[in-house]
Coordinates of C-alpha atoms in Angstrom, one line a residue:
Chain M
M1 CA 101.6 -60.1 -30.0
K2 CA 104.7 -58.5 -31.4
P3 CA 108.1 -60.2 -31.0
N4 CA 109.8 -59.2 -27.7
N5 CA 107.0 -56.7 -27.0
Q6 CA 104.1 -58.8 -25.8
S7 CA 102.5 -56.1 -23.6
D8 CA 101.8 -54.1 -26.7
A9 CA 100.1 -56.9 -28.6
C10 CA 96.4 -57.0 -29.2
I11 CA 95.2 -60.5 -29.7
G12 CA 91.7 -61.5 -30.8
I13 CA 90.2 -64.8 -29.7
V14 CA 87.1 -66.1 -31.5
G15 CA 85.2 -68.5 -29.2
L16 CA 85.8 -68.6 -25.5
G17 CA 85.3 -72.3 -24.7
L18 CA 87.9 -74.5 -23.1
I19 CA 90.7 -73.6 -25.6
G20 CA 89.8 -70.0 -26.3
G21 CA 89.0 -69.2 -22.6
S22 CA 92.3 -70.8 -21.4
L23 CA 94.2 -68.8 -24.1
G24 CA 92.5 -65.6 -22.9
L25 CA 93.5 -66.2 -19.3
D26 CA 97.1 -67.1 -20.1
L27 CA 97.6 -64.3 -22.6
Q28 CA 96.3 -61.6 -20.2
K29 CA 98.7 -62.9 -17.6
L30 CA 101.5 -62.3 -20.1
G31 CA 100.4 -58.7 -20.4
C32 CA 98.5 -58.9 -23.8
H33 CA 95.4 -57.0 -24.5
V34 CA 92.9 -59.7 -25.4
K35 CA 89.7 -59.2 -27.4
G36 CA 87.2 -62.0 -27.1
L37 CA 84.4 -62.6 -29.6
T38 CA 81.5 -64.8 -28.7
N39 CA 78.2 -65.4 -30.6
K40 CA 75.8 -65.1 -27.7
G41 CA 75.2 -62.2 -25.2
I42 CA 74.8 -64.6 -22.3
T43 CA 78.1 -66.3 -23.1
A44 CA 79.7 -62.9 -23.4
Q45 CA 78.4 -61.9 -20.0
K46 CA 79.7 -65.2 -18.4
A47 CA 83.0 -64.7 -20.1
R48 CA 83.2 -61.2 -18.7
D49 CA 82.4 -62.5 -15.2
R50 CA 85.3 -65.0 -15.6
K51 CA 87.6 -62.3 -17.1
L52 CA 88.4 -64.6 -20.0
A53 CA 89.5 -61.5 -22.1
T54 CA 90.3 -57.8 -21.6
E55 CA 87.3 -56.8 -23.7
I56 CA 84.5 -59.1 -24.8
S57 CA 81.8 -58.6 -27.4
T58 CA 79.3 -60.3 -29.7
D59 CA 80.1 -57.8 -32.4
S60 CA 82.9 -59.0 -34.8
R61 CA 84.1 -55.4 -35.3
I62 CA 85.9 -55.9 -32.0
L63 CA 88.7 -57.6 -34.0
V64 CA 89.5 -54.5 -36.1
D65 CA 92.8 -53.6 -34.6
C66 CA 94.1 -57.1 -33.6
D67 CA 97.6 -58.1 -34.6
L68 CA 96.8 -61.8 -34.2
V69 CA 93.4 -63.5 -34.2
I70 CA 93.0 -67.1 -32.9
L71 CA 90.0 -68.9 -34.2
A72 CA 89.1 -71.1 -31.2
L73 CA 86.0 -72.5 -32.8
P74 CA 84.5 -76.0 -33.1
L75 CA 85.8 -77.8 -36.2
D76 CA 82.6 -77.5 -38.2
Q77 CA 82.5 -73.7 -37.6
L78 CA 86.1 -73.5 -38.8
I79 CA 85.3 -75.5 -41.9
H80 CA 82.1 -73.6 -42.6
P81 CA 83.0 -70.1 -41.3
E82 CA 80.4 -67.3 -41.1
Q83 CA 80.7 -64.6 -43.7
S84 CA 80.6 -61.9 -41.0
L85 CA 83.6 -63.4 -39.3
I86 CA 85.6 -63.6 -42.5
A87 CA 84.8 -60.0 -43.3
A88 CA 85.8 -58.8 -39.8
L89 CA 89.4 -60.2 -39.9
P90 CA 91.9 -57.5 -40.5
E91 CA 93.9 -58.2 -43.7
S92 CA 97.2 -57.3 -42.0
A93 CA 96.6 -59.5 -38.9
V94 CA 98.0 -63.0 -38.5
I95 CA 95.2 -65.6 -38.3
T96 CA 95.5 -69.0 -36.8
D97 CA 93.1 -71.7 -35.5
V98 CA 93.2 -74.5 -33.0
G99 CA 91.3 -77.2 -34.9
S100 CA 92.2 -80.9 -34.3
V101 CA 92.1 -81.7 -38.0
K102 CA 94.3 -79.6 -40.3
G103 CA 93.7 -80.6 -44.0
P104 CA 90.1 -79.5 -44.3
V105 CA 90.8 -76.3 -42.3
L106 CA 93.7 -75.3 -44.5
K107 CA 91.8 -76.1 -47.7
I108 CA 89.2 -73.4 -46.7
W109 CA 91.4 -70.9 -45.0
R110 CA 94.4 -70.7 -47.3
E111 CA 91.9 -69.1 -49.8
L112 CA 90.3 -66.9 -47.2
H113 CA 93.2 -65.0 -45.6
P114 CA 96.8 -64.3 -46.8
R115 CA 98.2 -64.6 -43.3
F116 CA 96.5 -67.8 -42.2
V117 CA 98.6 -70.4 -40.3
G118 CA 97.0 -73.8 -39.4
S119 CA 97.8 -74.9 -35.9
H120 CA 96.7 -77.3 -33.2
P121 CA 97.6 -77.0 -29.5
M122 CA 97.5 -80.6 -28.1
A123 CA 95.8 -79.7 -24.9
G124 CA 92.4 -80.4 -23.5
N125 CA 90.3 -82.1 -20.9
A126 CA 86.7 -83.3 -20.5
K127 CA 85.3 -79.8 -19.9
A128 CA 83.7 -77.6 -22.5
G129 CA 82.0 -74.2 -22.7
V130 CA 82.6 -70.8 -21.2
E131 CA 83.1 -72.2 -17.7
A132 CA 85.9 -74.5 -18.9
G133 CA 88.8 -72.1 -19.5
Q134 CA 91.7 -72.4 -17.1
I135 CA 95.2 -71.0 -16.5
G136 CA 98.2 -73.1 -17.6
L137 CA 96.3 -75.6 -19.9
F138 CA 99.0 -75.4 -22.6
Q139 CA 102.0 -75.6 -20.3
N140 CA 104.5 -78.2 -21.7
R141 CA 102.0 -79.5 -24.3
P142 CA 102.9 -79.8 -28.0
W143 CA 101.7 -76.9 -30.2
I144 CA 101.8 -78.2 -33.8
A145 CA 101.6 -75.9 -36.8
T146 CA 101.1 -77.1 -40.4
P147 CA 102.8 -74.4 -42.6
E148 CA 102.7 -74.8 -46.4
E149 CA 105.1 -73.4 -49.0
R150 CA 102.8 -70.4 -49.5
T151 CA 102.5 -69.6 -45.7
D152 CA 103.7 -66.1 -44.8
P153 CA 106.9 -66.6 -42.8
Y154 CA 106.2 -63.6 -40.5
A155 CA 102.8 -65.1 -39.7
L156 CA 104.4 -68.5 -38.9
S157 CA 107.0 -66.8 -36.6
M158 CA 104.2 -65.0 -34.8
V159 CA 102.3 -68.2 -34.1
K160 CA 105.5 -69.8 -33.0
E161 CA 106.1 -66.9 -30.6
L162 CA 102.6 -67.4 -29.3
A163 CA 103.1 -71.1 -28.7
L164 CA 106.5 -70.5 -27.0
S165 CA 105.1 -67.7 -24.8
L166 CA 102.7 -70.3 -23.4
N167 CA 105.5 -72.7 -22.8
C168 CA 104.4 -75.1 -25.5
D169 CA 106.7 -77.5 -27.3
W170 CA 106.7 -76.2 -30.9
V171 CA 106.3 -78.8 -33.6
T172 CA 105.7 -78.3 -37.4
A173 CA 104.5 -80.9 -39.9
H174 CA 102.6 -81.2 -43.1
A175 CA 98.8 -81.1 -42.6
D176 CA 98.3 -84.6 -44.0
L177 CA 101.0 -86.0 -41.7
H178 CA 99.3 -84.2 -38.7
D179 CA 95.9 -85.6 -39.7
E180 CA 97.3 -89.2 -40.0
A181 CA 99.1 -89.0 -36.7
V182 CA 96.1 -87.6 -34.7
A183 CA 93.8 -90.2 -36.3
L184 CA 96.0 -92.8 -34.6
I185 CA 96.5 -91.2 -31.2
S186 CA 93.2 -89.3 -30.8
H187 CA 90.4 -90.1 -33.2
L188 CA 90.9 -93.9 -33.5
P189 CA 91.0 -94.3 -29.7
I190 CA 87.6 -92.5 -29.5
I191 CA 86.0 -95.1 -31.8
I192 CA 87.8 -98.0 -30.0
S193 CA 86.8 -96.8 -26.6
A194 CA 83.2 -96.0 -27.7
A195 CA 82.9 -99.5 -29.1
L196 CA 83.9 -101.0 -25.8
L197 CA 81.3 -99.0 -23.9
R198 CA 78.7 -100.0 -26.5
T199 CA 79.6 -103.7 -26.1
V200 CA 79.2 -103.7 -22.3
G201 CA 76.2 -101.4 -22.3
K202 CA 74.4 -103.6 -24.9
E203 CA 75.2 -106.9 -23.1
P204 CA 72.0 -108.8 -23.5
N205 CA 72.3 -110.8 -20.3
Q206 CA 71.0 -108.4 -17.7
Q207 CA 72.6 -110.2 -14.7
I208 CA 76.1 -110.0 -16.4
K209 CA 75.5 -106.4 -17.3
E210 CA 74.5 -105.4 -13.8
L211 CA 77.4 -107.2 -12.2
A212 CA 79.8 -105.6 -14.8
Q213 CA 78.4 -102.2 -13.7
K214 CA 79.0 -103.0 -10.1
L215 CA 82.5 -104.4 -10.6
A216 CA 83.9 -101.9 -13.2
S217 CA 87.0 -100.2 -11.7
S218 CA 89.7 -97.8 -12.8
G219 CA 90.9 -99.9 -15.7
F220 CA 87.5 -99.7 -17.3
A221 CA 87.1 -96.0 -16.4
D222 CA 90.4 -95.2 -18.1
T223 CA 89.8 -97.2 -21.2
T224 CA 86.4 -95.7 -21.8
R225 CA 87.1 -92.1 -20.8
I226 CA 87.4 -90.7 -24.4
G227 CA 84.7 -93.0 -25.8
G228 CA 82.3 -91.4 -23.3
G229 CA 83.3 -87.9 -24.3
N230 CA 81.6 -85.1 -26.3
P231 CA 79.5 -86.7 -29.1
Q232 CA 79.5 -83.6 -31.3
L233 CA 83.3 -83.3 -31.1
G234 CA 83.8 -87.0 -31.9
A235 CA 81.5 -86.9 -34.8
S236 CA 83.0 -83.8 -36.3
M237 CA 86.5 -85.1 -35.9
A238 CA 85.4 -88.3 -37.7
S239 CA 83.7 -86.4 -40.5
S240 CA 86.8 -84.2 -41.0
N241 CA 89.3 -86.9 -40.9
S242 CA 87.5 -90.0 -42.1
A243 CA 90.0 -91.4 -44.6
A244 CA 92.8 -91.5 -41.9
I245 CA 90.5 -92.9 -39.3
L246 CA 89.3 -95.7 -41.7
H247 CA 92.9 -96.4 -42.5
G248 CA 93.7 -96.7 -38.8
L249 CA 90.6 -98.9 -38.1
S250 CA 91.7 -101.3 -40.8
S251 CA 95.1 -101.6 -39.3
Y252 CA 93.6 -101.9 -35.8
R253 CA 91.3 -104.7 -36.9
Y254 CA 94.5 -106.6 -38.0
S255 CA 96.1 -106.2 -34.6
L256 CA 92.9 -107.1 -32.8
E257 CA 92.5 -110.3 -34.9
L258 CA 96.1 -111.3 -34.2
L259 CA 95.5 -111.1 -30.4
E260 CA 92.1 -112.9 -30.8
K261 CA 93.8 -115.7 -32.8
A262 CA 96.3 -116.3 -30.1
I263 CA 93.5 -116.6 -27.5
L264 CA 91.4 -118.8 -29.8
Q265 CA 94.3 -121.1 -30.4
G266 CA 95.3 -121.1 -26.7
N267 CA 98.7 -119.8 -27.8
W268 CA 99.6 -118.2 -24.5
P269 CA 103.4 -117.7 -25.2
E270 CA 102.3 -115.8 -28.4
L271 CA 99.8 -113.6 -26.4
K272 CA 102.4 -112.9 -23.7
K273 CA 104.9 -112.0 -26.4
E274 CA 102.5 -109.5 -27.9
L275 CA 101.6 -108.0 -24.5
E276 CA 105.3 -107.7 -23.8
L277 CA 105.6 -105.7 -27.1
T278 CA 102.7 -103.4 -26.2
K279 CA 104.1 -102.8 -22.7
A280 CA 107.4 -101.9 -24.3
L281 CA 105.7 -99.6 -26.9
R282 CA 103.6 -97.5 -24.5
P283 CA 106.4 -95.4 -22.8
N284 CA 107.2 -94.0 -26.3
F285 CA 103.8 -92.3 -26.3
L286 CA 104.0 -90.8 -22.9
N287 CA 105.4 -87.4 -22.1
S288 CA 105.8 -85.4 -18.8
Q289 CA 102.1 -84.7 -18.8
N290 CA 100.9 -88.3 -18.7
Q291 CA 103.6 -90.5 -17.2
T292 CA 101.3 -93.1 -15.7
Chain H
M1 CA 89.7 -113.2 12.2
K2 CA 86.9 -114.2 14.5
P3 CA 83.5 -112.4 14.4
N4 CA 83.5 -109.4 16.7
N5 CA 86.9 -110.2 18.0
Q6 CA 89.3 -109.2 15.4
S7 CA 92.3 -108.7 17.6
D8 CA 92.3 -112.4 18.5
A9 CA 92.3 -113.4 14.8
C10 CA 95.3 -115.1 13.2
I11 CA 95.3 -114.6 9.5
G12 CA 97.7 -116.2 7.0
I13 CA 98.5 -114.5 3.7
V14 CA 100.2 -116.5 1.0
G15 CA 102.0 -114.1 -1.3
L16 CA 102.9 -110.6 -0.3
G17 CA 102.6 -108.7 -3.6
L18 CA 100.3 -105.8 -4.3
I19 CA 97.2 -107.5 -3.0
G20 CA 98.7 -109.7 -0.3
G21 CA 101.0 -106.9 1.0
S22 CA 98.1 -104.4 1.1
L23 CA 95.9 -106.9 3.0
G24 CA 98.7 -107.5 5.5
L25 CA 99.1 -103.7 6.2
D26 CA 95.4 -103.1 6.6
L27 CA 94.7 -106.2 8.7
Q28 CA 97.6 -105.4 11.1
K29 CA 96.1 -101.9 11.5
L30 CA 92.8 -103.6 12.5
G31 CA 94.7 -105.5 15.2
C32 CA 95.0 -108.9 13.6
H33 CA 98.0 -111.1 13.9
V34 CA 99.1 -111.6 10.3
K35 CA 101.4 -114.5 9.2
G36 CA 102.9 -113.9 5.7
L37 CA 104.2 -116.7 3.6
T38 CA 106.5 -116.0 0.6
N39 CA 108.5 -118.3 -1.5
K40 CA 111.9 -116.6 -1.5
G41 CA 114.1 -115.5 1.4
I42 CA 115.0 -112.2 -0.2
T43 CA 111.2 -111.4 -0.6
A44 CA 110.6 -112.4 3.0
Q45 CA 113.3 -110.0 4.1
K46 CA 111.9 -107.1 2.1
A47 CA 108.4 -107.8 3.4
R48 CA 109.8 -107.8 6.9
D49 CA 111.5 -104.4 6.3
R50 CA 108.1 -103.1 5.0
K51 CA 106.3 -104.7 8.0
L52 CA 103.8 -106.3 5.5
A53 CA 102.9 -108.9 8.2
T54 CA 103.4 -109.6 11.9
E55 CA 105.5 -112.7 11.2
I56 CA 107.0 -113.6 7.8
S57 CA 108.5 -116.9 6.6
T58 CA 109.3 -119.0 3.6
D59 CA 108.2 -122.1 5.6
S60 CA 104.6 -123.0 5.0
R61 CA 104.3 -124.4 8.5
I62 CA 103.9 -120.8 9.6
L63 CA 100.2 -121.2 8.6
V64 CA 99.5 -124.0 11.2
D65 CA 97.4 -122.0 13.7
C66 CA 95.7 -119.6 11.2
D67 CA 91.9 -119.2 11.4
L68 CA 91.8 -117.7 7.9
V69 CA 94.3 -118.1 5.1
I70 CA 94.1 -115.7 2.1
L71 CA 95.8 -117.1 -1.1
A72 CA 97.1 -113.9 -2.7
L73 CA 98.9 -115.7 -5.4
P74 CA 99.1 -115.2 -9.2
L75 CA 96.3 -116.9 -11.1
D76 CA 98.5 -119.7 -12.5
Q77 CA 99.8 -120.6 -9.0
L78 CA 96.2 -120.7 -7.7
I79 CA 95.1 -123.0 -10.5
H80 CA 98.3 -125.2 -10.2
P81 CA 98.9 -125.0 -6.4
E82 CA 102.1 -126.5 -4.9
Q83 CA 101.6 -129.7 -2.9
S84 CA 103.5 -128.3 0.1
L85 CA 101.0 -125.3 0.3
I86 CA 98.0 -127.6 0.1
A87 CA 99.4 -129.8 2.9
A88 CA 100.2 -126.8 5.1
L89 CA 96.6 -125.4 5.1
P90 CA 94.9 -126.2 8.5
E91 CA 91.7 -128.2 7.8
S92 CA 89.7 -126.1 10.3
A93 CA 90.8 -122.8 8.7
V94 CA 88.8 -120.9 6.2
I95 CA 90.6 -120.5 2.9
T96 CA 89.9 -117.9 0.3
D97 CA 91.7 -116.4 -2.7
V98 CA 91.9 -113.1 -4.6
G99 CA 92.1 -114.4 -8.1
S100 CA 90.5 -112.4 -10.9
V101 CA 89.0 -115.5 -12.6
K102 CA 86.8 -117.7 -10.4
G103 CA 85.5 -120.7 -12.4
P104 CA 88.9 -122.5 -12.8
V105 CA 90.0 -121.6 -9.2
L106 CA 86.8 -123.1 -7.7
K107 CA 87.1 -126.2 -9.9
I108 CA 90.5 -127.0 -8.3
W109 CA 89.9 -125.7 -4.8
R110 CA 86.5 -127.0 -4.0
E111 CA 88.1 -130.5 -4.1
L112 CA 91.2 -129.4 -2.1
H113 CA 89.7 -127.8 1.0
P114 CA 86.3 -128.1 2.7
R115 CA 86.2 -124.5 3.8
F116 CA 87.3 -122.8 0.6
V117 CA 85.5 -119.7 -0.6
G118 CA 86.3 -118.1 -3.9
S119 CA 86.6 -114.4 -3.8
H120 CA 88.0 -111.4 -5.7
P121 CA 88.6 -108.0 -4.3
M122 CA 88.3 -105.5 -7.2
A123 CA 91.3 -103.4 -6.3
G124 CA 94.6 -102.8 -7.9
N125 CA 96.9 -100.4 -9.6
A126 CA 99.9 -100.7 -12.0
K127 CA 102.3 -101.7 -9.3
A128 CA 103.4 -105.3 -8.5
G129 CA 105.7 -107.2 -6.1
V130 CA 106.8 -106.8 -2.5
E131 CA 107.2 -103.1 -2.8
A132 CA 103.7 -102.5 -4.0
G133 CA 101.5 -103.2 -0.9
Q134 CA 99.8 -100.1 0.5
I135 CA 97.4 -99.1 3.2
G136 CA 93.7 -98.6 2.2
L137 CA 93.9 -100.2 -1.3
F138 CA 90.5 -101.9 -0.7
Q139 CA 88.6 -99.0 0.8
N140 CA 85.1 -98.7 -0.9
R141 CA 86.1 -101.2 -3.6
P142 CA 83.8 -104.2 -4.4
W143 CA 84.8 -107.5 -2.9
I144 CA 83.0 -110.3 -4.7
A145 CA 82.7 -113.8 -3.4
T146 CA 81.4 -116.7 -5.5
P147 CA 79.8 -119.2 -3.1
E148 CA 78.3 -122.5 -4.3
E149 CA 75.6 -124.7 -2.7
R150 CA 78.3 -126.7 -1.0
T151 CA 80.2 -123.7 0.4
D152 CA 80.5 -123.8 4.2
P153 CA 78.2 -120.9 5.5
Y154 CA 80.6 -120.2 8.4
A155 CA 83.5 -119.9 5.9
L156 CA 81.5 -117.5 3.7
S157 CA 80.5 -115.3 6.7
M158 CA 84.2 -115.1 7.8
V159 CA 85.2 -113.9 4.3
K160 CA 82.3 -111.4 4.3
E161 CA 83.5 -110.1 7.7
L162 CA 87.0 -109.8 6.3
A163 CA 85.7 -107.7 3.3
L164 CA 83.5 -105.5 5.5
S165 CA 86.3 -104.9 8.0
L166 CA 88.3 -103.5 5.0
N167 CA 85.4 -101.2 4.1
C168 CA 84.7 -103.1 0.9
D169 CA 81.3 -103.4 -0.8
W170 CA 80.3 -107.0 -0.4
V171 CA 78.9 -108.7 -3.5
T172 CA 78.2 -112.3 -4.2
A173 CA 77.6 -114.0 -7.6
H174 CA 77.9 -117.3 -9.4
A175 CA 81.5 -117.9 -10.5
D176 CA 80.4 -118.1 -14.2
L177 CA 78.6 -114.8 -13.9
H178 CA 81.6 -113.2 -12.3
D179 CA 83.9 -114.5 -15.0
E180 CA 81.6 -113.2 -17.8
A181 CA 81.3 -109.8 -16.1
V182 CA 85.1 -109.4 -15.5
A183 CA 85.8 -110.5 -19.1
L184 CA 83.7 -107.5 -20.2
I185 CA 85.1 -104.8 -17.9
S186 CA 88.6 -106.0 -17.3
H187 CA 90.0 -108.7 -19.7
L188 CA 88.4 -107.5 -22.9
P189 CA 89.6 -103.9 -22.3
I190 CA 93.2 -105.3 -21.9
I191 CA 93.0 -106.9 -25.4
I192 CA 91.3 -103.8 -27.0
S193 CA 93.8 -101.4 -25.4
A194 CA 96.8 -103.6 -26.4
A195 CA 95.6 -103.8 -30.0
L196 CA 95.6 -100.0 -30.1
L197 CA 99.1 -99.8 -28.8
R198 CA 100.2 -102.4 -31.4
T199 CA 98.5 -100.5 -34.2
V200 CA 100.2 -97.3 -33.5
G201 CA 103.5 -98.9 -32.6
K202 CA 103.6 -100.9 -35.8
E203 CA 102.6 -97.9 -38.0
P204 CA 104.8 -98.5 -41.1
N205 CA 105.2 -94.8 -42.0
Q206 CA 108.0 -93.7 -39.8
Q207 CA 107.2 -90.0 -40.0
I208 CA 103.6 -90.6 -38.9
K209 CA 104.7 -92.9 -36.1
E210 CA 107.2 -90.3 -34.8
L211 CA 104.7 -87.5 -35.0
A212 CA 102.1 -89.7 -33.2
Q213 CA 104.7 -90.3 -30.4
K214 CA 105.3 -86.6 -30.1
L215 CA 101.6 -85.6 -30.1
A216 CA 100.1 -88.4 -28.0
S217 CA 98.4 -86.9 -24.9
S218 CA 96.3 -87.9 -21.9
G219 CA 93.5 -89.5 -24.1
F220 CA 95.9 -91.9 -25.6
A221 CA 97.7 -92.5 -22.3
D222 CA 94.3 -93.4 -20.6
T223 CA 93.1 -95.6 -23.4
T224 CA 96.3 -97.6 -23.5
R225 CA 97.0 -97.8 -19.8
I226 CA 95.9 -101.4 -19.3
G227 CA 97.1 -102.6 -22.7
G228 CA 100.6 -101.7 -21.6
G229 CA 100.3 -103.5 -18.2
N230 CA 101.8 -106.7 -16.9
P231 CA 102.1 -109.2 -19.8
Q232 CA 102.1 -112.3 -17.5
L233 CA 98.9 -111.1 -15.8
G234 CA 97.2 -110.4 -19.1
A235 CA 98.1 -113.8 -20.6
S236 CA 97.1 -115.7 -17.5
M237 CA 93.7 -113.9 -17.3
A238 CA 93.1 -114.7 -21.0
S239 CA 94.1 -118.4 -20.6
S240 CA 91.8 -118.8 -17.5
N241 CA 88.8 -117.0 -19.0
S242 CA 89.2 -117.5 -22.8
A243 CA 85.6 -118.5 -23.6
A244 CA 84.2 -115.4 -22.0
I245 CA 86.8 -113.1 -23.6
L246 CA 86.2 -114.6 -27.0
H247 CA 82.5 -114.1 -26.5
G248 CA 83.2 -110.4 -25.5
L249 CA 85.5 -109.9 -28.5
S250 CA 82.9 -111.2 -30.9
S251 CA 80.3 -108.8 -29.5
Y252 CA 83.0 -106.0 -29.5
R253 CA 83.7 -106.6 -33.2
Y254 CA 80.1 -106.0 -34.0
S255 CA 80.0 -102.7 -32.2
L256 CA 83.3 -101.6 -33.8
E257 CA 82.0 -102.5 -37.3
L258 CA 78.8 -100.6 -36.6
L259 CA 80.8 -97.4 -35.8
E260 CA 83.1 -98.0 -38.8
K261 CA 80.1 -98.4 -41.1
A262 CA 78.8 -95.0 -40.0
I263 CA 82.2 -93.4 -40.8
L264 CA 82.5 -95.3 -44.1
Q265 CA 79.0 -94.2 -45.2
G266 CA 79.6 -90.6 -43.9
N267 CA 76.5 -91.1 -41.7
W268 CA 77.4 -88.5 -39.1
P269 CA 74.0 -88.2 -37.5
E270 CA 74.2 -92.0 -36.9
L271 CA 77.8 -91.7 -35.5
K272 CA 76.7 -88.9 -33.2
K273 CA 73.7 -90.9 -32.0
E274 CA 76.0 -93.8 -31.1
L275 CA 78.5 -91.5 -29.3
E276 CA 75.5 -90.0 -27.4
L277 CA 74.6 -93.5 -26.4
T278 CA 78.1 -94.3 -25.2
K279 CA 78.4 -91.0 -23.3
A280 CA 75.1 -91.9 -21.5
L281 CA 76.3 -95.4 -20.8
R282 CA 79.6 -94.6 -19.2
P283 CA 78.4 -93.1 -15.8
N284 CA 76.7 -96.5 -15.1
F285 CA 80.2 -98.0 -14.9
L286 CA 81.7 -95.4 -12.6
N287 CA 81.7 -95.5 -8.8
S288 CA 83.1 -93.2 -6.2
Q289 CA 86.7 -94.4 -7.0
N290 CA 86.7 -93.4 -10.6
Q291 CA 84.3 -90.5 -11.2
T292 CA 86.2 -88.9 -14.0

């Protein structure tokens, strides 16, 4: 991707799952030449069938003439990258990633490539794998980058252009700030939601448990959606951002105990006041994508 | 509503909010004569404009010739019913309610009317008030009744017929069992979800809080939906079902601490195992209405 000349750009995408595949579809639609790298032949074939990139290979040499390479890999593969991948990245190319935790990714990659920019498009759904990629996933979603003092300004501008070309809202922040914020709005909710599923699923009274299963409706489905998501993703987010999650959990316990105390004391005006507060807080966390 | 002769039935609905209004619309469609009772003239007029019932009044004498009266009132008005309402209920009519907690409602109503049947259609959405009623709200949703030994069998069969005519799944259970089950799948999630909103909304670091607001996406919106709902409804559920909610909270704290301990100890295989468990548990709590 070259400024104002997208159709000339050659963009590499490493990993063609939900994020990588969706990027491939959108970028081809914008006229870019997209080179997709996957690790298995069978995935490459499925990706070709779905036309997730212009060219698709399992050989990392495919990246040789890319102007920009997007590492759309799971977090653990970003933090522990394969030597062959590192060796295949052109030194002149801009490299970015899409990992949901930025501190540990930057710690590794700032040493590995002079033009690395940490970034995180805030888009996703429950799907995963080579079948998951879809057109328009990033439309109107935030794309946050976490530049440092040493970040190459040209590389940052290229990632910004990428984000804007996908109609993302461009945001920048310090990696630590990003990791604290996503702990609160993304990682902490996974743990909270999983604990709810565990509580009901482990209910020892079989009659209550069976009735709960019969009666559960959309409220329960919504509250437990992310706690019933991808276990590997949840565990790798937690392992890469544990300090911020533990900090959030400690703060969460305080709020939970405050509400529990109101119930225990039968202080219904206090409980109602707190629920009025939470009702008033929620719209601040909604954007055009989730106004319900 | 008379068995096999619905078009002759005269059904009273007390309260024309989301549940009462939706019942009125569906029952008229089935050919029933529906008499709606509201407490304010302005509400009655809006309900007439929306055709929520065949006849609508603020005078409780409208209920005089009803075969079945559905008390679609907020929980606190069910538990502390007005004398004028009690006096207006025909002794021969079958009376039921739609309250989300059944023990305290039965405790009052079993003494007030010989043909009372406690029931709870498990349907709803975020809307409330006279504008909220909609066609088909109960379709394929569970309708749970909580008969006791002394419950009039004819009255129970009439409520069952009502539920089946609306295409609900008919379920019966002891009131205590119902209240324990809804504490787990409905009331506990409200508290858990509200505590999450409170945690993020009270984040003391303004930069983190603002970034969290910018980046929050559908996962956060889902997890906090019911914690940002109607404060009065939440407080009145909690006050009517506090023992079961406190029991659920105690069990929830155990599950939360177990997940927190895995993070604190960096025991990622254990955390992944727990997230695999919660992923496997969730489908048991989904039905055709919330398969996502």
